[in-house]
């Protein structure tokens, strides 16, 4: 998703509010008097009528999406098996604090992210060096253009490392503060070969594991034959910087995450994913998956 729907809602709220407000302050009384004098039934001009009707609706939607819960659709398999392509989820917008819509500046802190949380965040961009040797965030994965704008996209991953943690990752084996993360192989991945995201794991002999992150027990997928970047690496130090988080997808060898582009800044947080409210597998590959509806995300 390359546009910011919250920014669009905010802009529409401001435009409709200004049109309606200015009309009531400067034009309404004179117009009402003209209609009364002529004996005609009063009516607002079309732009004012639209603004008056739509402003409260859009304003309420903006408040709900900005401060209560926002819906998202999962577009890729990077969080399988926890979240599947076509899952529609709700994200708690006040789990980590209230933020201004569109600008995302925190105005009230009500909690901190925990290890194991599944979070939605604004993609921060790839860590690159500019022509002066300064570290910058770029939208170009190759860093050939360090000034390339970072696309406005919402991503979803799981928090692995908290600020101050010492993290090591080698072939998806995670060590946090000197202690290996406990995981147990459950067996081979089972899926529908007709779905590309399932077929990728099936073709590469993917396996499913149970993993313990803090108080959260969840499942991950692995493909032992594929290699992924280790931590630390040139973009990711072993110690997580302040106000930053190491995040990874649950489909460990099929997720572009902190191993590639560094830590996720706290200011980019959007909210905590908490429930699947609909799951659509595709018209010819399962349709609605009723078993996933209402699933609490852990």
Short mmCIF file of N, CA, C and O in Angstrom, two decimals, residues 72-80 82-83 89 91 96 113-124 126 153-161 211 213 216 218-220 245-264 268-274 297-298:
data_model
loop_
_atom_site.label_atom_id
_atom_site.label_comp_id
_atom_site.label_asym_id
_atom_site.label_seq_id
_atom_site.Cartn_x
_atom_site.Cartn_y
_atom_site.Cartn_z
N UNK A 72 -6.35 -3.94 8.48
CA UNK A 72 -5.31 -4.15 7.48
C UNK A 72 -5.52 -5.50 6.83
O UNK A 72 -6.09 -6.42 7.43
N UNK A 73 -5.01 -5.64 5.62
CA UNK A 73 -5.04 -6.92 4.90
C UNK A 73 -3.62 -7.42 4.74
O UNK A 73 -2.72 -6.66 4.38
N UNK A 74 -3.40 -8.71 4.99
CA UNK A 74 -2.07 -9.30 4.85
C UNK A 74 -1.80 -9.59 3.38
O UNK A 74 -2.51 -10.40 2.76
N UNK A 75 -0.77 -8.96 2.77
CA UNK A 75 -0.55 -9.11 1.33
C UNK A 75 0.47 -10.18 0.95
O UNK A 75 0.58 -10.53 -0.22
N UNK A 76 1.26 -10.66 1.92
CA UNK A 76 2.34 -11.59 1.59
C UNK A 76 2.42 -12.70 2.63
O UNK A 76 1.76 -12.65 3.68
N UNK A 77 3.27 -13.70 2.35
CA UNK A 77 3.39 -14.84 3.24
C UNK A 77 4.48 -14.72 4.27
O UNK A 77 4.83 -15.72 4.90
N UNK A 78 5.00 -13.53 4.53
CA UNK A 78 6.15 -13.39 5.42
C UNK A 78 5.84 -13.69 6.88
O UNK A 78 6.75 -13.90 7.68
N UNK A 79 4.53 -13.71 7.24
CA UNK A 79 4.15 -14.00 8.63
C UNK A 79 3.48 -15.37 8.77
O UNK A 79 2.89 -15.68 9.80
N UNK A 80 3.57 -16.22 7.73
CA UNK A 80 3.03 -17.57 7.86
C UNK A 80 3.87 -18.36 8.85
O UNK A 80 5.09 -18.15 8.94
N UNK A 82 1.46 -17.86 11.19
CA UNK A 82 0.62 -17.07 12.09
C UNK A 82 -0.43 -16.30 11.32
O UNK A 82 -1.62 -16.31 11.67
N UNK A 83 0.00 -15.59 10.27
CA UNK A 83 -0.90 -14.81 9.44
C UNK A 83 -0.73 -15.25 7.99
O UNK A 83 0.40 -15.39 7.51
N UNK A 89 -7.02 -8.22 9.35
CA UNK A 89 -6.75 -8.12 10.78
C UNK A 89 -7.15 -6.75 11.31
O UNK A 89 -7.32 -5.79 10.55
N UNK A 91 -5.87 -3.86 14.13
CA UNK A 91 -4.67 -3.41 14.85
C UNK A 91 -5.08 -2.43 15.94
O UNK A 91 -5.78 -1.45 15.68
N UNK A 96 0.36 1.10 22.32
CA UNK A 96 1.66 1.67 22.68
C UNK A 96 1.62 3.19 22.81
O UNK A 96 2.66 3.83 22.92
N UNK A 113 6.12 -1.77 23.64
CA UNK A 113 6.12 -3.06 22.94
C UNK A 113 6.86 -4.13 23.75
O UNK A 113 7.83 -3.84 24.45
N UNK A 114 6.38 -5.36 23.63
CA UNK A 114 6.99 -6.49 24.33
C UNK A 114 7.54 -7.49 23.32
O UNK A 114 7.07 -7.57 22.18
N UNK A 115 8.52 -8.24 23.78
CA UNK A 115 9.07 -9.28 22.93
C UNK A 115 7.98 -10.28 22.55
O UNK A 115 7.21 -10.75 23.39
N UNK A 116 7.89 -10.58 21.27
CA UNK A 116 6.87 -11.50 20.79
C UNK A 116 5.64 -10.83 20.22
O UNK A 116 4.83 -11.48 19.56
N UNK A 117 5.46 -9.52 20.46
CA UNK A 117 4.30 -8.81 19.91
C UNK A 117 4.35 -8.81 18.38
O UNK A 117 5.42 -8.66 17.77
N UNK A 118 3.19 -8.95 17.76
CA UNK A 118 3.06 -8.79 16.31
C UNK A 118 2.62 -7.36 16.05
O UNK A 118 1.55 -6.94 16.54
N UNK A 119 3.43 -6.60 15.33
CA UNK A 119 3.19 -5.17 15.20
C UNK A 119 3.07 -4.76 13.73
O UNK A 119 3.65 -5.38 12.84
N UNK A 120 2.31 -3.71 13.51
CA UNK A 120 2.27 -3.03 12.22
C UNK A 120 3.07 -1.74 12.37
O UNK A 120 2.98 -1.05 13.39
N UNK A 121 3.87 -1.43 11.35
CA UNK A 121 4.72 -0.25 11.40
C UNK A 121 4.92 0.31 10.00
O UNK A 121 4.67 -0.38 9.00
N UNK A 122 5.35 1.54 9.95
CA UNK A 122 5.68 2.15 8.67
C UNK A 122 7.09 1.74 8.28
O UNK A 122 8.03 1.89 9.06
N UNK A 123 7.22 1.20 7.08
CA UNK A 123 8.52 0.73 6.62
C UNK A 123 9.54 1.87 6.70
O UNK A 123 9.33 2.93 6.11
N UNK A 124 10.67 1.65 7.42
CA UNK A 124 11.62 2.76 7.61
C UNK A 124 12.59 2.96 6.46
O UNK A 124 13.26 4.00 6.39
N UNK A 126 15.79 1.22 3.71
CA UNK A 126 17.04 0.48 3.81
C UNK A 126 18.16 1.40 4.28
O UNK A 126 18.22 2.58 3.92
N UNK A 153 4.57 2.63 3.16
CA UNK A 153 3.97 1.30 3.25
C UNK A 153 3.87 0.87 4.71
O UNK A 153 4.74 1.18 5.52
N UNK A 154 2.81 0.14 5.02
CA UNK A 154 2.66 -0.49 6.33
C UNK A 154 3.11 -1.93 6.23
O UNK A 154 2.66 -2.67 5.35
N UNK A 155 4.02 -2.34 7.12
CA UNK A 155 4.54 -3.69 7.18
C UNK A 155 4.12 -4.32 8.50
O UNK A 155 3.79 -3.62 9.46
N UNK A 156 4.16 -5.67 8.54
CA UNK A 156 3.83 -6.37 9.77
C UNK A 156 4.89 -7.44 10.05
O UNK A 156 5.26 -8.20 9.17
N UNK A 157 5.40 -7.44 11.27
CA UNK A 157 6.43 -8.41 11.69
C UNK A 157 6.25 -8.67 13.18
O UNK A 157 5.41 -8.08 13.85
N UNK A 158 7.12 -9.53 13.71
CA UNK A 158 7.11 -9.86 15.14
C UNK A 158 8.35 -9.27 15.80
O UNK A 158 9.45 -9.33 15.25
N UNK A 159 8.16 -8.70 16.99
CA UNK A 159 9.29 -8.12 17.72
C UNK A 159 10.15 -9.23 18.32
O UNK A 159 9.67 -10.08 19.06
N UNK A 160 11.43 -9.20 17.98
CA UNK A 160 12.40 -10.16 18.49
C UNK A 160 13.29 -9.52 19.54
O UNK A 160 13.50 -10.07 20.63
N UNK A 161 13.85 -8.36 19.20
CA UNK A 161 14.79 -7.69 20.10
C UNK A 161 14.30 -6.34 20.57
O UNK A 161 13.75 -5.55 19.79
N UNK A 211 7.88 -21.81 18.77
CA UNK A 211 8.93 -20.92 19.29
C UNK A 211 8.42 -20.17 20.52
O UNK A 211 7.26 -19.75 20.56
N UNK A 213 8.98 -16.85 22.70
CA UNK A 213 9.58 -15.51 22.81
C UNK A 213 8.97 -14.82 24.01
O UNK A 213 7.82 -14.39 23.96
N UNK A 216 5.29 -15.41 24.98
CA UNK A 216 4.51 -15.73 23.79
C UNK A 216 5.03 -17.01 23.15
O UNK A 216 6.21 -17.13 22.81
N UNK A 218 4.39 -19.32 19.84
CA UNK A 218 3.76 -19.20 18.53
C UNK A 218 4.47 -20.13 17.57
O UNK A 218 5.49 -20.75 17.90
N UNK A 219 3.95 -20.23 16.35
CA UNK A 219 4.55 -21.09 15.35
C UNK A 219 5.30 -20.28 14.30
O UNK A 219 4.90 -19.14 13.98
N UNK A 220 6.37 -20.87 13.80
CA UNK A 220 7.13 -20.27 12.71
C UNK A 220 7.34 -21.32 11.63
O UNK A 220 7.16 -22.51 11.87
N UNK A 245 13.75 -1.45 17.47
CA UNK A 245 13.37 -2.84 17.70
C UNK A 245 13.84 -3.71 16.54
O UNK A 245 13.81 -3.28 15.38
N UNK A 246 14.28 -4.93 16.87
CA UNK A 246 14.58 -5.91 15.84
C UNK A 246 13.30 -6.71 15.59
O UNK A 246 12.72 -7.28 16.53
N UNK A 247 12.88 -6.74 14.34
CA UNK A 247 11.64 -7.44 13.98
C UNK A 247 11.94 -8.47 12.90
O UNK A 247 12.81 -8.28 12.05
N UNK A 248 11.21 -9.58 12.93
CA UNK A 248 11.36 -10.64 11.95
C UNK A 248 10.00 -11.22 11.61
O UNK A 248 9.07 -11.17 12.43
N UNK A 249 9.89 -11.77 10.39
CA UNK A 249 8.67 -12.46 10.01
C UNK A 249 8.69 -13.88 10.53
O UNK A 249 9.75 -14.47 10.77
N UNK A 250 7.51 -14.47 10.70
CA UNK A 250 7.43 -15.85 11.20
C UNK A 250 7.80 -16.86 10.12
O UNK A 250 8.18 -17.99 10.44
N UNK A 251 7.70 -16.49 8.85
CA UNK A 251 8.19 -17.34 7.76
C UNK A 251 9.65 -16.94 7.56
O UNK A 251 9.99 -16.13 6.70
N UNK A 252 10.53 -17.53 8.35
CA UNK A 252 11.86 -16.98 8.57
C UNK A 252 12.74 -16.85 7.33
O UNK A 252 13.53 -15.91 7.23
N UNK A 253 12.65 -17.76 6.39
CA UNK A 253 13.48 -17.64 5.19
C UNK A 253 12.73 -16.95 4.04
O UNK A 253 13.25 -16.86 2.93
N UNK A 254 11.56 -16.45 4.31
CA UNK A 254 10.76 -15.78 3.27
C UNK A 254 10.23 -14.46 3.82
O UNK A 254 9.07 -14.11 3.64
N UNK A 255 11.09 -13.75 4.53
CA UNK A 255 10.69 -12.48 5.14
C UNK A 255 11.83 -11.47 5.04
O UNK A 255 12.94 -11.74 5.49
N UNK A 256 11.54 -10.33 4.42
CA UNK A 256 12.53 -9.25 4.38
C UNK A 256 12.29 -8.38 5.61
O UNK A 256 11.30 -7.68 5.71
N UNK A 257 13.21 -8.45 6.56
CA UNK A 257 12.98 -7.82 7.85
C UNK A 257 14.25 -7.16 8.37
O UNK A 257 15.11 -6.77 7.57
N UNK A 258 14.38 -7.04 9.70
CA UNK A 258 15.52 -6.32 10.28
C UNK A 258 16.86 -6.90 9.86
O UNK A 258 17.87 -6.20 9.91
N UNK A 259 16.90 -8.16 9.47
CA UNK A 259 18.16 -8.74 9.02
C UNK A 259 18.68 -8.06 7.76
O UNK A 259 19.88 -8.04 7.50
N UNK A 260 17.76 -7.49 6.97
CA UNK A 260 18.12 -6.81 5.72
C UNK A 260 18.22 -5.30 5.89
O UNK A 260 19.12 -4.68 5.32
N UNK A 261 17.29 -4.70 6.64
CA UNK A 261 17.23 -3.24 6.64
C UNK A 261 17.39 -2.60 8.02
O UNK A 261 17.16 -1.40 8.19
N UNK A 262 17.83 -3.36 9.00
CA UNK A 262 18.15 -2.77 10.29
C UNK A 262 16.97 -2.72 11.24
O UNK A 262 15.91 -3.29 11.00
N UNK A 263 17.15 -2.01 12.33
CA UNK A 263 16.12 -1.97 13.36
C UNK A 263 14.95 -1.10 12.94
O UNK A 263 15.06 -0.26 12.05
N UNK A 264 13.81 -1.33 13.57
CA UNK A 264 12.60 -0.59 13.29
C UNK A 264 12.45 0.52 14.33
O UNK A 264 12.28 0.26 15.51
N UNK A 268 8.10 4.77 14.14
CA UNK A 268 7.39 4.19 13.00
C UNK A 268 6.27 3.24 13.42
O UNK A 268 5.54 2.72 12.57
N UNK A 269 6.12 2.98 14.71
CA UNK A 269 5.08 2.07 15.18
C UNK A 269 3.69 2.57 14.81
O UNK A 269 3.39 3.76 14.92
N UNK A 270 2.84 1.65 14.38
CA UNK A 270 1.45 1.96 14.09
C UNK A 270 0.55 1.36 15.16
O UNK A 270 -0.35 2.01 15.68
N UNK A 271 0.78 0.09 15.52
CA UNK A 271 -0.04 -0.54 16.55
C UNK A 271 0.23 -2.02 16.64
O UNK A 271 1.09 -2.57 15.95
N UNK A 272 -0.53 -2.67 17.51
CA UNK A 272 -0.36 -4.10 17.77
C UNK A 272 -1.51 -4.88 17.13
O UNK A 272 -2.68 -4.60 17.39
N UNK A 273 -1.16 -5.87 16.30
CA UNK A 273 -2.18 -6.72 15.68
C UNK A 273 -2.79 -7.63 16.75
O UNK A 273 -2.06 -8.23 17.54
N UNK A 274 -4.13 -7.76 16.76
CA UNK A 274 -4.72 -8.54 17.85
C UNK A 274 -5.78 -9.55 17.42
O UNK A 274 -6.08 -10.48 18.18
N UNK A 297 -4.41 -13.06 17.61
CA UNK A 297 -3.04 -13.12 17.09
C UNK A 297 -2.06 -13.15 18.25
O UNK A 297 -2.05 -12.25 19.11
N UNK A 298 -1.22 -14.19 18.29
CA UNK A 298 -0.22 -14.33 19.35
C UNK A 298 1.17 -14.45 18.74
O UNK A 298 1.32 -14.88 17.64
#
